[in-house]
Short mmCIF file of C-alpha atoms in Angstrom, two decimals:
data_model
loop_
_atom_site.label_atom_id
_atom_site.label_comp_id
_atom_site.label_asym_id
_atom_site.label_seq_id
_atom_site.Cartn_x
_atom_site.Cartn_y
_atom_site.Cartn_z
CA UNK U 173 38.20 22.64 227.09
CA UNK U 174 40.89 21.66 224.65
CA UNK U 175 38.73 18.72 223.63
CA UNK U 176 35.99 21.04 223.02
CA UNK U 177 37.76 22.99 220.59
CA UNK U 178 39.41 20.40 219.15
CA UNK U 179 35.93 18.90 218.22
CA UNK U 180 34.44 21.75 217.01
CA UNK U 181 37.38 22.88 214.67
CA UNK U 182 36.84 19.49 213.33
CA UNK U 183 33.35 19.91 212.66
CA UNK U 184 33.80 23.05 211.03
CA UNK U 185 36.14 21.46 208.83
CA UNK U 186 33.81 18.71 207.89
CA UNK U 187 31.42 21.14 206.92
CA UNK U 188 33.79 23.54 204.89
CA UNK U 189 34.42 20.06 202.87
CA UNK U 190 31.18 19.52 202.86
CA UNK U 191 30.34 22.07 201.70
CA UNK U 192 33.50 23.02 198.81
CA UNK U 193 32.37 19.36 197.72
CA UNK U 194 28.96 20.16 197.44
CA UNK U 195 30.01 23.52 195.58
CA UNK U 196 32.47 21.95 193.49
CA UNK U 197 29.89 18.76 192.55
CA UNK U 198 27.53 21.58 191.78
CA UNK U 199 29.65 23.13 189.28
CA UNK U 200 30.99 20.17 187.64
CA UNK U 201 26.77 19.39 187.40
CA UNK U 202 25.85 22.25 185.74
CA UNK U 203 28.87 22.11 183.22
CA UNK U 204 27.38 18.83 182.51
CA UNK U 205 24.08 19.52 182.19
CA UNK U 206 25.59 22.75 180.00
CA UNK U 207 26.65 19.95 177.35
CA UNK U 208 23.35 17.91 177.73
CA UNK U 209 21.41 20.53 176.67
CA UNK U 210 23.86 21.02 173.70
CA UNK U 211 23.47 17.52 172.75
CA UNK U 212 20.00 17.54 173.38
CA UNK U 213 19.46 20.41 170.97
CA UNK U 214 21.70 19.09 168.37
CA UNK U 215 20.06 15.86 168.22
CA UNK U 216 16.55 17.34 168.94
CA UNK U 217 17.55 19.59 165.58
CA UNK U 218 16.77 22.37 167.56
CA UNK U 219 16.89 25.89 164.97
CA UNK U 220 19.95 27.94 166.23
CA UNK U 221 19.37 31.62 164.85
CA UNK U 222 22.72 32.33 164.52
CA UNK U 223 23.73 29.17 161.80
CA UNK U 224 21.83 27.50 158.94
CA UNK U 225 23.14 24.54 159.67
CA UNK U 226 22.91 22.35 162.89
CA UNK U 227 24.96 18.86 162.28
CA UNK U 228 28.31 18.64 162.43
CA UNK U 229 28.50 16.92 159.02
CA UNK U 230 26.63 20.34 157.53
CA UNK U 231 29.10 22.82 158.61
CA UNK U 232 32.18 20.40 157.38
CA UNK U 233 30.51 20.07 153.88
CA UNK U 234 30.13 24.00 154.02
CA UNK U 235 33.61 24.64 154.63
CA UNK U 236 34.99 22.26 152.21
CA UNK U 237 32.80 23.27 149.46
CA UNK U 238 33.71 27.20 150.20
CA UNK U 239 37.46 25.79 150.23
CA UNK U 240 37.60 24.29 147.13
CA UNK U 241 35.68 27.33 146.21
CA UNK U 242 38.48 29.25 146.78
CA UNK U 243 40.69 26.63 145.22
CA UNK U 244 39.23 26.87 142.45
CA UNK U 245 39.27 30.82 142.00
CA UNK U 246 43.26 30.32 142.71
CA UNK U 247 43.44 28.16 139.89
CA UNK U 248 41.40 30.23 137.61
CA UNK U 249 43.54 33.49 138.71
CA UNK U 250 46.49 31.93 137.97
CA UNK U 251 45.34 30.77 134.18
CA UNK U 252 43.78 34.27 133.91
CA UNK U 253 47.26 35.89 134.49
CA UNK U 254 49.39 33.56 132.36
CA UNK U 255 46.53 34.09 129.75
CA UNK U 256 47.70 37.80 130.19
CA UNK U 257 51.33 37.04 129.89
CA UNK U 258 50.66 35.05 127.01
CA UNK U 259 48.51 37.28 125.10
CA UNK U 260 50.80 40.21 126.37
CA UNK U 261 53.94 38.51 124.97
CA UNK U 262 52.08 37.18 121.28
CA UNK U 263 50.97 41.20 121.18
CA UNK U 264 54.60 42.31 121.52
CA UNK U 265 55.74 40.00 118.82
CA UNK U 266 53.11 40.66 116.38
CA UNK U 267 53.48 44.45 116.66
CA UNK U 268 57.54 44.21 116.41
CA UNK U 269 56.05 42.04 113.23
CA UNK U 270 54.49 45.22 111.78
CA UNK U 271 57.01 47.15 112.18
CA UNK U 272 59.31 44.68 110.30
CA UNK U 273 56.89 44.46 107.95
CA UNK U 274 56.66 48.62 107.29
CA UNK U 275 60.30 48.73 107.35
CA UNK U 276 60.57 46.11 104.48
CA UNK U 277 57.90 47.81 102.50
CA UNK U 278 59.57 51.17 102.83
CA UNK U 279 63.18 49.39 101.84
CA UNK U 280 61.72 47.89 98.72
CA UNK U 281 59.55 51.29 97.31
CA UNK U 282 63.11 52.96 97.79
CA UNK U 283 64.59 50.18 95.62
CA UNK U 284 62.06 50.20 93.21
CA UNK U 285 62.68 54.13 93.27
CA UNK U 286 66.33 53.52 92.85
CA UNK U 287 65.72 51.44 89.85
CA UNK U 288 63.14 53.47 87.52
CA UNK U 289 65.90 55.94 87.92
CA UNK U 290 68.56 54.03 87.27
CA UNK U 291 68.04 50.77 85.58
CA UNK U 292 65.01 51.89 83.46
CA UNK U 293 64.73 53.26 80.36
CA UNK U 294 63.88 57.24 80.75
CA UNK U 295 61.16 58.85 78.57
CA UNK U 296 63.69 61.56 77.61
CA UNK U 297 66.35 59.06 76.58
CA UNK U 298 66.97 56.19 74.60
CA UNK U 299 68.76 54.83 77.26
CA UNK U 300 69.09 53.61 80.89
CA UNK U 301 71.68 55.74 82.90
CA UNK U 302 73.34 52.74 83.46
CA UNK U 303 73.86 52.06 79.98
CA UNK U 304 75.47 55.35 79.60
CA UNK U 305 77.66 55.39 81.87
CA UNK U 306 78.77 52.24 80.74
CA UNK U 307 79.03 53.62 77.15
CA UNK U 308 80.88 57.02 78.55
CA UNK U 309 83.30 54.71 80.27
CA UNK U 310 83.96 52.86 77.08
CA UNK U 311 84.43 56.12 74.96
CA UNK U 312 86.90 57.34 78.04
CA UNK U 313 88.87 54.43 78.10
CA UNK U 314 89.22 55.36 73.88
CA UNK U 315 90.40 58.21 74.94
CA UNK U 316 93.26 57.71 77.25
CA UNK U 317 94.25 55.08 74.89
CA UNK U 318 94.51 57.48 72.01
CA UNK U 319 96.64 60.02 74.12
CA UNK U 320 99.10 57.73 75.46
CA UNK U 321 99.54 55.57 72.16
CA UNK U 322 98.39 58.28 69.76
CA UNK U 323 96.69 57.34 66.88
CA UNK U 324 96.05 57.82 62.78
CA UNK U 325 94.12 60.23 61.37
CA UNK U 326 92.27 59.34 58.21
CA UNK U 327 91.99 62.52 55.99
CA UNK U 328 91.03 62.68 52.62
CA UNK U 329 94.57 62.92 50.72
CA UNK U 330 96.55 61.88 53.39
CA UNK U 331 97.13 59.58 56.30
CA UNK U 332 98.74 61.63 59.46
CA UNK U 333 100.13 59.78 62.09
CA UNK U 334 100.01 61.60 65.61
CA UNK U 335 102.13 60.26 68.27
CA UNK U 336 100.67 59.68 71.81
CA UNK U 337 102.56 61.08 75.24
CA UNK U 338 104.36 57.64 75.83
CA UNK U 339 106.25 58.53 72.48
CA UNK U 340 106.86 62.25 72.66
CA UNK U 341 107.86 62.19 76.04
CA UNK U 342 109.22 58.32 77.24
CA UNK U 343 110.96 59.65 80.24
CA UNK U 344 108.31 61.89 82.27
CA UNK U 345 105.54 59.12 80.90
CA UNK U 346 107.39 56.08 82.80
CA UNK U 347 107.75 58.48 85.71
CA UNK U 348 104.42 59.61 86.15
CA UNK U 349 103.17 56.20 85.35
CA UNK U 350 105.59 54.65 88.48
CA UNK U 351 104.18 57.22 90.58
CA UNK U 352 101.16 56.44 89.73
CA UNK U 353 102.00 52.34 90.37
CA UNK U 354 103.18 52.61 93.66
CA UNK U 355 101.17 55.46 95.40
CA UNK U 356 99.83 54.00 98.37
CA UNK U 357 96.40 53.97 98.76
CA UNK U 358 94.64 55.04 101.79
CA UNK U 359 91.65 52.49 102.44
CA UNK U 360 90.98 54.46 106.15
CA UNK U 361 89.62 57.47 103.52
#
C-alpha cells in the first residue's frame, strides 16, 4: 500500500510540473507574442492614436529638434539679459552724463554772471569794478604813505612842509609798527 502511494504522489507531481511548465511556457508565449505584435505593428506602420510618429528614428529626431529648441531659447535668454545689462548700464552712464552736463552749464552762466558784474564795463560807470578797486587801492596806498612820511603842500605863496607820524612821533611809530611785524597770524580763522 506504500507502493501505491508512493506512485501516485509521484504522479501528482508529474502533473503539477506538468502543468506549472505548461503555465509558465504559456506565459513566457504570450509575452512573446505581446512583442510580435509590437513589431508587427511597427513595421506594418500601423497608426497608433496616441503618437504622430511610429519609427523609432521619428521620435529621436523629435526630441532632438525640441532640445536644441530649447537650446536655443537658453542662448537667446541669456543674450536678451546681457542686452539688458548692457543697455541698463550705457543708460546709467549717459544720464550721470546729463547731469554733468547741467551742472557744467549752470557753473559757467554763474561765471559769466560773475563776470558782467565784475570784469565788465557797467552802463553807469566808466569803469569795471575791478578797475576801481584797483585804482582805490592805489589812491589808499597814497594815503598811508602821506601820513607816515608826510608830505609838501604846494600853496600859492608858500611851500608848507607837514611832517608824517614816523617824524612827530619816532618812538610809538616803531612800536606800533613791531607789533604790527610780529603779530602772529591765525591761518585756522
Amino acid at each position: 500500500m506504500n507502493d501505491d502511494n508512493e506512485q501516485e504522489d509521484q504522479i501528482r507531481e508529474y502533473e503539477g510540473t506538468t502543468e506549472n511548465q505548461s503555465q509558465s511556457e504559456a506565459s513566457s508565449d504570450d509575452y512573446i507574442l505581446s512583442d510580435d505584435e509590437e513589431l508587427h505593428n511597427i513595421l506594418s506602420h500601423d497608426i497608433n492614436p496616441h503618437l504622430n510618429t511610429t519609427n523609432l528614428s521619428d521620435h529621436a529626431s523629435y526630441f532632438q529638434d525640441s532640445l536644441s529648441n530649447a537650446m536655443d531659447s537658453i542662448e537667446i535668454d541669456k543674450s536678451l539679459a546681457l542686452k539688458a545689462q548692457i543697455s541698463g548700464n550705457i543708460n546709467n552712464e549717459n544720464q550721470k552724463l546729463i547731469e554733468k552736463n547741467q551742472q557744467l552749464k549752470e557753473s559757467i552762466s554763474r561765471l559769466q554772471e560773475l563776470f558782467k558784474k565784475n570784469f565788465a564795463v557797467s552802463n553807469d560807470s566808466k569803469i569795471s569794478k575791478v578797475d576801481q578797486m584797483k585804482n582805490d587801492i592805489v589812491n589808499i596806498e597814497k594815503r598811508i604813505k602821506k601820513l607816515t612820511n608826510g608830505y609838501e603842500s604846494k600853496g600859492i605863496f608858500k611851500n608848507k612842509k607837514v611832517m608824517g607820524v614816523a617824524q612827530k612821533f619816532p618812538i610809538e611809530y616803531n612800536k606800533a609798527r613791531d607789533k604790527v611785524l610780529e603779530r602772529q597770524i591765525n591761518i585756522d580763522s
